[in-house]
Amino acid sequence: MANAPGTLPPLPRIGLNFQVPDQHQPISWLGYGPHENYPDRRTSACFLPLAAAAGRDDHTVHFPDGNGLRCDTKRWTGGRWHVAGDFHFSVQPYSTAQLMETDHWHRMKPENGVWIALDAQHMGIGGDDSWTPSVLQQWLLLETQWQYQLTIHFPNNNRGRQPPTLQA
């Protein structure tokens, strides 16, 4: 049975998520930081060139969950990977699947490499006060169609061809 239009919950994010080998090199970006920030939580973040250790920015909350988002990024470099566009990003040592399936940090299993999320949009995280923990309407992703464009320069193994441009 199909759901009636408009009855599905809003998506938490729109974008790409992929795993790459851990290159043990810092990442750098032009965007908001230096700390994690979200569309509804970036007042204290500054827009400037920044750098950090890749995939080590996680802070432990009570239950496993993704974190470390950086908003409104224009350029991102991680080892030999380069991304340009208008996007949000995070680099995590765990997959989204493992974060969703595991209920305690001590049960998390190390993964090979790091997971990179390049998002066109990301909903807010809410919690504006202690009695209404839901996300305000203005920070929900309510559209039904999305389009964005990134240029991703992969490591030089494409034998002189132009790096691919992905549209999601």
Coordinates of N, CA and C in Angstrom, one line a residue:
M1 N 0.8 -1.2 0.0 CA 0.0 0.0 0.0 C 0.9 1.2 0.0
A2 N 0.6 2.2 -0.9 CA 1.4 3.4 -1.0 C 0.9 4.4 0.0
N3 N 1.8 5.3 0.5 CA 1.5 6.4 1.4 C 0.8 7.5 0.6
A4 N -0.1 8.2 1.2 CA -0.7 9.3 0.5 C 0.3 10.4 0.4
P5 N 0.3 11.2 -0.7 CA 1.2 12.3 -0.8 C 1.3 13.2 0.4
G6 N 2.5 13.5 0.8 CA 2.7 14.4 1.9 C 2.6 13.7 3.3
T7 N 2.5 12.4 3.4 CA 2.4 11.7 4.6 C 3.7 11.2 5.1
L8 N 4.7 11.2 4.3 CA 6.0 10.7 4.7 C 6.7 11.7 5.6
P9 N 7.6 11.3 6.5 CA 8.3 12.3 7.3 C 9.3 13.0 6.4
P10 N 9.8 14.2 6.8 CA 10.8 14.9 6.0 C 12.1 14.1 6.1
L11 N 12.9 14.2 5.0 CA 14.2 13.6 5.0 C 15.2 14.3 5.9
P12 N 16.1 13.6 6.5 CA 17.1 14.3 7.4 C 18.2 15.0 6.6
R13 N 18.5 14.5 5.4 CA 19.5 15.1 4.6 C 19.3 14.6 3.1
I14 N 19.9 15.4 2.2 CA 19.9 15.1 0.8 C 21.3 15.2 0.3
G15 N 21.9 14.1 -0.2 CA 23.3 14.2 -0.7 C 23.9 12.9 -1.0
L16 N 25.2 12.9 -1.0 CA 26.0 11.7 -1.3 C 26.7 11.2 0.0
N17 N 26.9 9.9 0.1 CA 27.6 9.3 1.3 C 28.4 8.2 0.8
F18 N 29.7 8.2 1.0 CA 30.6 7.2 0.4 C 31.8 7.0 1.4
Q19 N 32.4 5.8 1.2 CA 33.6 5.5 2.0 C 34.8 5.6 1.2
V20 N 35.9 6.1 1.8 CA 37.2 6.1 1.2 C 38.3 5.6 2.2
P21 N 39.4 5.2 1.7 CA 40.5 4.7 2.6 C 40.9 5.9 3.5
D22 N 41.2 5.6 4.8 CA 41.6 6.7 5.7 C 43.0 7.0 5.2
Q23 N 43.2 8.3 4.9 CA 44.5 8.8 4.3 C 45.4 9.4 5.4
H24 N 44.9 9.4 6.6 CA 45.7 9.9 7.8 C 46.2 11.3 7.5
Q25 N 45.5 12.0 6.8 CA 45.9 13.4 6.5 C 44.7 14.3 7.0
P26 N 45.1 15.5 7.4 CA 44.0 16.5 7.8 C 43.1 16.8 6.6
I27 N 41.9 17.2 6.9 CA 41.0 17.8 5.8 C 41.1 19.3 5.9
S28 N 40.8 19.9 4.9 CA 40.7 21.4 4.9 C 39.4 21.8 4.1
W29 N 38.9 23.0 4.5 CA 37.7 23.4 3.8 C 37.5 24.9 3.9
L30 N 36.8 25.5 3.0 CA 36.3 26.9 3.0 C 34.8 26.8 3.3
G31 N 34.5 27.2 4.5 CA 33.1 27.1 4.9 C 33.0 27.4 6.4
Y32 N 31.9 27.1 7.0 CA 31.6 27.4 8.4 C 32.4 26.4 9.3
G33 N 32.8 26.9 10.5 CA 33.5 26.1 11.5 C 34.1 27.0 12.5
P34 N 35.1 26.6 13.3 CA 35.8 25.3 13.2 C 35.0 24.2 13.8
H35 N 34.1 24.4 14.7 CA 33.3 23.4 15.3 C 32.2 22.9 14.4
E36 N 31.6 21.8 14.8 CA 30.4 21.3 14.0 C 29.3 22.4 14.1
N37 N 28.5 22.5 13.0 CA 27.4 23.4 12.9 C 26.4 22.9 12.0
Y38 N 25.2 23.3 12.2 CA 24.0 22.8 11.5 C 23.2 24.0 11.0
P39 N 22.3 23.8 10.0 CA 21.6 24.9 9.5 C 20.9 25.8 10.6
D40 N 20.4 25.2 11.6 CA 19.8 25.9 12.7 C 20.7 26.1 13.9
R41 N 22.0 25.8 13.8 CA 23.0 25.9 14.9 C 24.3 26.3 14.3
R42 N 24.4 27.5 13.8 CA 25.7 27.9 13.3 C 26.1 29.4 13.6
T43 N 25.3 30.0 14.6 CA 25.6 31.3 14.9 C 27.0 31.6 15.4
S44 N 27.6 30.7 16.1 CA 28.9 30.9 16.6 C 30.0 30.4 15.7
A45 N 29.6 29.9 14.5 CA 30.6 29.4 13.6 C 31.1 30.6 12.7
C46 N 32.3 30.5 12.2 CA 32.8 31.5 11.3 C 33.0 30.9 9.9
F47 N 32.8 31.8 8.9 CA 33.1 31.3 7.5 C 34.5 31.7 7.2
L48 N 35.4 30.7 7.0 CA 36.8 31.0 6.7 C 37.5 29.7 6.3
P49 N 38.7 29.7 5.8 CA 39.5 28.5 5.5 C 39.8 27.8 6.8
L50 N 39.6 26.5 6.9 CA 39.8 25.7 8.1 C 40.4 24.4 7.8
A51 N 40.9 23.7 8.9 CA 41.5 22.4 8.8 C 41.3 21.6 10.1
A52 N 41.2 20.3 9.9 CA 41.0 19.4 11.1 C 41.4 18.0 10.8
A53 N 41.5 17.1 11.8 CA 41.8 15.7 11.5 C 40.6 15.0 10.9
A54 N 40.8 14.2 9.9 CA 39.7 13.5 9.2 C 39.1 12.5 10.1
G55 N 37.8 12.5 10.2 CA 37.0 11.5 10.9 C 37.3 11.4 12.4
R56 N 37.9 12.3 13.0 CA 38.2 12.2 14.4 C 37.5 13.3 15.2
D57 N 36.6 14.0 14.5 CA 35.9 15.1 15.1 C 34.7 14.7 15.9
D58 N 34.4 13.4 16.0 CA 33.2 13.0 16.7 C 33.3 13.2 18.2
H59 N 32.3 13.6 18.8 CA 32.2 13.7 20.2 C 31.1 12.8 20.7
T60 N 31.4 12.1 21.8 CA 30.5 11.1 22.3 C 29.3 11.7 22.9
V61 N 28.1 11.3 22.4 CA 26.8 11.6 23.1 C 26.4 10.3 23.6
H62 N 25.2 10.3 24.3 CA 24.8 9.1 25.0 C 24.6 7.9 24.0
F63 N 24.1 8.1 22.9 CA 23.9 7.0 21.9 C 24.6 7.3 20.6
P64 N 25.1 6.3 19.9 CA 25.8 6.5 18.6 C 24.9 7.3 17.7
D65 N 25.5 8.3 17.1 CA 24.8 9.2 16.2 C 25.8 9.9 15.3
G66 N 25.4 10.3 14.1 CA 26.3 11.1 13.3 C 26.5 12.5 13.9
N67 N 27.6 13.1 13.6 CA 27.8 14.5 14.1 C 28.9 15.1 13.2
G68 N 29.3 16.3 13.6 CA 30.5 16.9 12.9 C 30.1 17.6 11.6
L69 N 28.9 17.9 11.3 CA 28.5 18.6 10.1 C 29.2 20.0 10.0
R70 N 29.6 20.4 8.8 CA 30.0 21.7 8.5 C 29.2 22.3 7.4
C71 N 28.6 23.4 7.6 CA 27.6 24.0 6.7 C 28.3 24.9 5.7
D72 N 27.5 25.1 4.6 CA 27.8 26.1 3.5 C 29.3 26.1 3.1
T73 N 29.7 24.9 2.7 CA 31.1 24.7 2.3 C 31.2 25.0 0.8
K74 N 32.3 25.7 0.4 CA 32.6 26.0 -1.0 C 33.6 25.1 -1.6
R75 N 34.6 24.7 -0.8 CA 35.7 23.8 -1.2 C 36.1 22.9 0.0
W76 N 36.5 21.7 -0.4 CA 36.9 20.7 0.6 C 38.0 19.9 0.0
T77 N 39.0 19.6 0.8 CA 40.1 18.8 0.4 C 40.4 17.7 1.5
G78 N 40.5 16.5 1.1 CA 40.9 15.4 2.0 C 41.9 14.5 1.4
G79 N 43.1 14.7 1.7 CA 44.2 13.9 1.0 C 44.3 14.3 -0.4
R80 N 44.0 13.4 -1.3 CA 44.1 13.7 -2.8 C 42.7 14.0 -3.3
W81 N 41.6 14.0 -2.5 CA 40.3 14.3 -2.9 C 40.0 15.8 -2.8
H82 N 39.4 16.3 -3.8 CA 39.0 17.7 -3.8 C 37.5 17.8 -4.3
V83 N 36.8 18.7 -3.6 CA 35.4 18.9 -3.9 C 35.1 20.4 -4.0
A84 N 34.3 20.8 -5.0 CA 34.0 22.2 -5.1 C 32.4 22.2 -5.3
G85 N 31.8 23.3 -4.8 CA 30.4 23.4 -5.0 C 29.8 24.2 -3.9
D86 N 28.6 24.0 -3.6 CA 27.9 24.6 -2.4 C 27.2 23.5 -1.7
F87 N 27.8 23.1 -0.5 CA 27.4 21.9 0.1 C 27.7 21.9 1.6
H88 N 27.1 21.0 2.4 CA 27.5 20.7 3.7 C 28.3 19.4 3.7
F89 N 29.2 19.2 4.7 CA 29.9 17.9 4.7 C 30.1 17.4 6.2
S90 N 30.4 16.1 6.2 CA 30.9 15.5 7.5 C 31.8 14.4 7.1
V91 N 32.7 14.1 8.0 CA 33.6 12.9 7.8 C 33.5 12.1 9.1
Q92 N 33.1 10.9 9.0 CA 32.8 10.0 10.1 C 33.6 8.7 10.0
P93 N 34.1 8.2 11.2 CA 34.7 6.9 11.1 C 33.8 5.7 11.0
Y94 N 32.4 6.0 11.1 CA 31.4 4.9 11.1 C 30.4 5.2 10.0
S95 N 29.9 4.1 9.4 CA 28.8 4.2 8.4 C 27.5 4.7 9.1
T96 N 26.6 5.3 8.3 CA 25.3 5.6 8.8 C 24.6 4.4 9.2
A97 N 24.7 3.3 8.5 CA 24.0 2.0 8.8 C 24.4 1.6 10.2
Q98 N 25.7 1.6 10.5 CA 26.2 1.1 11.8 C 25.7 2.1 12.9
L99 N 25.7 3.4 12.7 CA 25.2 4.3 13.7 C 23.8 4.1 14.0
M100 N 23.0 3.8 13.0 CA 21.5 3.6 13.2 C 21.2 2.2 13.9
E101 N 22.1 1.2 13.6 CA 21.8 -0.1 14.2 C 22.4 -0.4 15.5
T102 N 23.3 0.5 16.0 CA 24.0 0.2 17.3 C 23.5 1.2 18.3
D103 N 23.2 0.6 19.5 CA 22.6 1.4 20.6 C 23.6 1.9 21.6
H104 N 24.8 1.4 21.6 CA 25.8 1.9 22.6 C 27.2 2.0 21.9
W105 N 28.0 3.0 22.3 CA 29.3 3.2 21.7 C 30.2 2.0 21.8
H106 N 30.2 1.3 23.0 CA 31.1 0.2 23.1 C 30.8 -1.0 22.2
R107 N 29.7 -0.9 21.5 CA 29.3 -2.0 20.5 C 29.7 -1.6 19.1
M108 N 30.2 -0.4 18.9 CA 30.6 0.1 17.6 C 31.8 -0.7 17.1
K109 N 31.9 -1.1 15.9 CA 33.0 -1.9 15.3 C 33.8 -1.0 14.4
P110 N 35.2 -1.0 14.5 CA 36.0 -0.2 13.6 C 35.7 -0.5 12.2
E111 N 35.8 0.5 11.3 CA 35.6 0.3 9.9 C 36.9 0.7 9.2
N112 N 37.1 0.1 8.0 CA 38.2 0.5 7.2 C 37.9 1.8 6.5
G113 N 38.7 2.8 6.7 CA 38.5 4.1 6.0 C 37.5 5.0 6.8
V114 N 37.1 6.1 6.1 CA 36.2 7.0 6.7 C 35.0 7.2 5.8
W115 N 33.9 7.7 6.3 CA 32.7 7.9 5.5 C 32.5 9.4 5.3
I116 N 32.4 9.8 4.1 CA 32.2 11.2 3.7 C 30.8 11.5 3.3
A117 N 30.2 12.5 3.9 CA 28.8 12.9 3.4 C 29.0 14.3 2.8
L118 N 28.5 14.4 1.6 CA 28.4 15.7 0.9 C 27.0 16.0 0.6
D119 N 26.4 16.9 1.4 CA 25.0 17.1 1.4 C 24.6 18.4 0.7
A120 N 23.6 18.4 -0.1 CA 23.0 19.6 -0.7 C 22.2 20.3 0.4
Q121 N 21.5 19.5 1.2 CA 20.6 20.1 2.3 C 20.7 19.2 3.5
H122 N 20.6 19.7 4.6 CA 20.5 19.0 5.9 C 19.5 19.7 6.8
M123 N 18.6 18.9 7.3 CA 17.6 19.5 8.2 C 18.3 20.0 9.5
G124 N 17.6 20.8 10.2 CA 18.2 21.3 11.5 C 18.1 20.2 12.5
I125 N 18.7 20.4 13.7 CA 18.7 19.4 14.7 C 17.7 19.7 15.8
G126 N 17.1 20.9 15.9 CA 16.1 21.1 16.8 C 16.6 21.3 18.2
G127 N 15.7 21.1 19.2 CA 16.0 21.3 20.6 C 16.1 22.7 21.0
D128 N 15.3 23.6 20.4 CA 15.4 25.0 20.7 C 15.1 25.3 22.2
D129 N 14.4 24.4 22.8 CA 14.1 24.5 24.3 C 13.8 23.1 24.8
S130 N 13.7 23.0 26.1 CA 13.6 21.6 26.6 C 12.2 21.0 26.5
W131 N 11.2 21.8 26.2 CA 9.9 21.3 26.1 C 9.4 21.0 24.7
T132 N 10.1 21.5 23.7 CA 9.7 21.2 22.3 C 11.0 20.8 21.5
P133 N 11.4 19.5 21.6 CA 12.6 19.1 21.0 C 12.6 18.9 19.5
S134 N 11.4 19.1 18.9 CA 11.3 18.9 17.4 C 12.0 20.1 16.7
V135 N 12.2 19.9 15.4 CA 12.9 20.8 14.5 C 11.8 21.8 14.1
L136 N 12.2 23.1 14.1 CA 11.3 24.2 13.6 C 11.0 24.0 12.1
Q137 N 9.8 24.3 11.7 CA 9.3 24.1 10.3 C 10.3 24.7 9.3
Q138 N 10.9 25.8 9.6 CA 11.8 26.5 8.6 C 13.1 25.6 8.4
W139 N 13.4 24.7 9.2 CA 14.6 23.9 9.1 C 14.3 22.4 8.6
L140 N 13.1 22.2 8.3 CA 12.7 20.8 7.7 C 12.9 20.8 6.2
L141 N 13.2 19.6 5.7 CA 13.4 19.5 4.2 C 12.1 18.9 3.7
L142 N 11.2 19.8 3.2 CA 9.9 19.5 2.8 C 9.7 19.3 1.3
E143 N 10.6 19.7 0.6 CA 10.5 19.6 -0.9 C 10.4 18.2 -1.3
T144 N 9.9 17.9 -2.5 CA 9.8 16.5 -3.0 C 10.8 16.3 -4.1
Q145 N 11.5 17.3 -4.6 CA 12.5 17.2 -5.7 C 13.7 18.1 -5.3
W146 N 14.9 17.5 -5.5 CA 16.1 18.2 -5.2 C 17.1 18.1 -6.3
Q147 N 17.9 19.1 -6.5 CA 19.0 19.0 -7.5 C 20.2 19.9 -6.9
Y148 N 21.4 19.3 -7.1 CA 22.6 20.1 -6.8 C 23.7 19.5 -7.6
Q149 N 24.8 20.3 -7.7 CA 25.9 19.9 -8.5 C 27.2 20.1 -7.7
L150 N 28.1 19.1 -7.7 CA 29.4 19.2 -7.1 C 30.4 18.8 -8.2
T151 N 31.6 19.3 -8.0 CA 32.7 18.8 -8.8 C 33.6 18.0 -7.9
I152 N 33.8 16.8 -8.1 CA 34.7 15.9 -7.3 C 35.9 15.5 -8.1
H153 N 37.1 15.9 -7.6 CA 38.4 15.5 -8.3 C 38.9 14.3 -7.5
F154 N 38.9 13.2 -8.2 CA 39.3 12.0 -7.6 C 40.8 11.9 -7.7
P155 N 41.4 10.9 -6.9 CA 42.9 10.7 -7.1 C 43.2 10.5 -8.5
N156 N 44.4 10.9 -8.9 CA 44.8 10.8 -10.3 C 45.0 9.4 -10.9
N157 N 43.8 8.8 -11.1 CA 43.9 7.5 -11.8 C 43.0 7.4 -13.0
N158 N 42.6 8.6 -13.5 CA 41.6 8.6 -14.6 C 42.3 8.8 -15.9
R159 N 43.6 8.7 -16.0 CA 44.4 8.7 -17.2 C 44.1 9.9 -18.1
G160 N 44.2 11.1 -17.5 CA 44.1 12.3 -18.4 C 42.7 12.7 -18.7
R161 N 41.7 12.0 -18.3 CA 40.3 12.4 -18.5 C 39.9 13.4 -17.5
Q162 N 38.9 14.2 -17.9 CA 38.4 15.2 -16.9 C 37.8 14.5 -15.7
P163 N 37.9 15.1 -14.5 CA 37.3 14.5 -13.4 C 35.8 14.6 -13.6
P164 N 35.1 13.6 -13.0 CA 33.6 13.6 -13.2 C 32.9 14.6 -12.4
T165 N 31.8 15.1 -12.9 CA 30.9 16.0 -12.2 C 29.7 15.2 -11.9
L166 N 29.3 15.1 -10.7 CA 28.2 14.3 -10.2 C 27.0 15.3 -10.0
Q167 N 25.8 14.9 -10.5 CA 24.6 15.6 -10.1 C 23.8 14.6 -9.3
A168 N 23.2 15.1 -8.2 CA 22.4 14.3 -7.4 C 21.0 14.9 -7.2

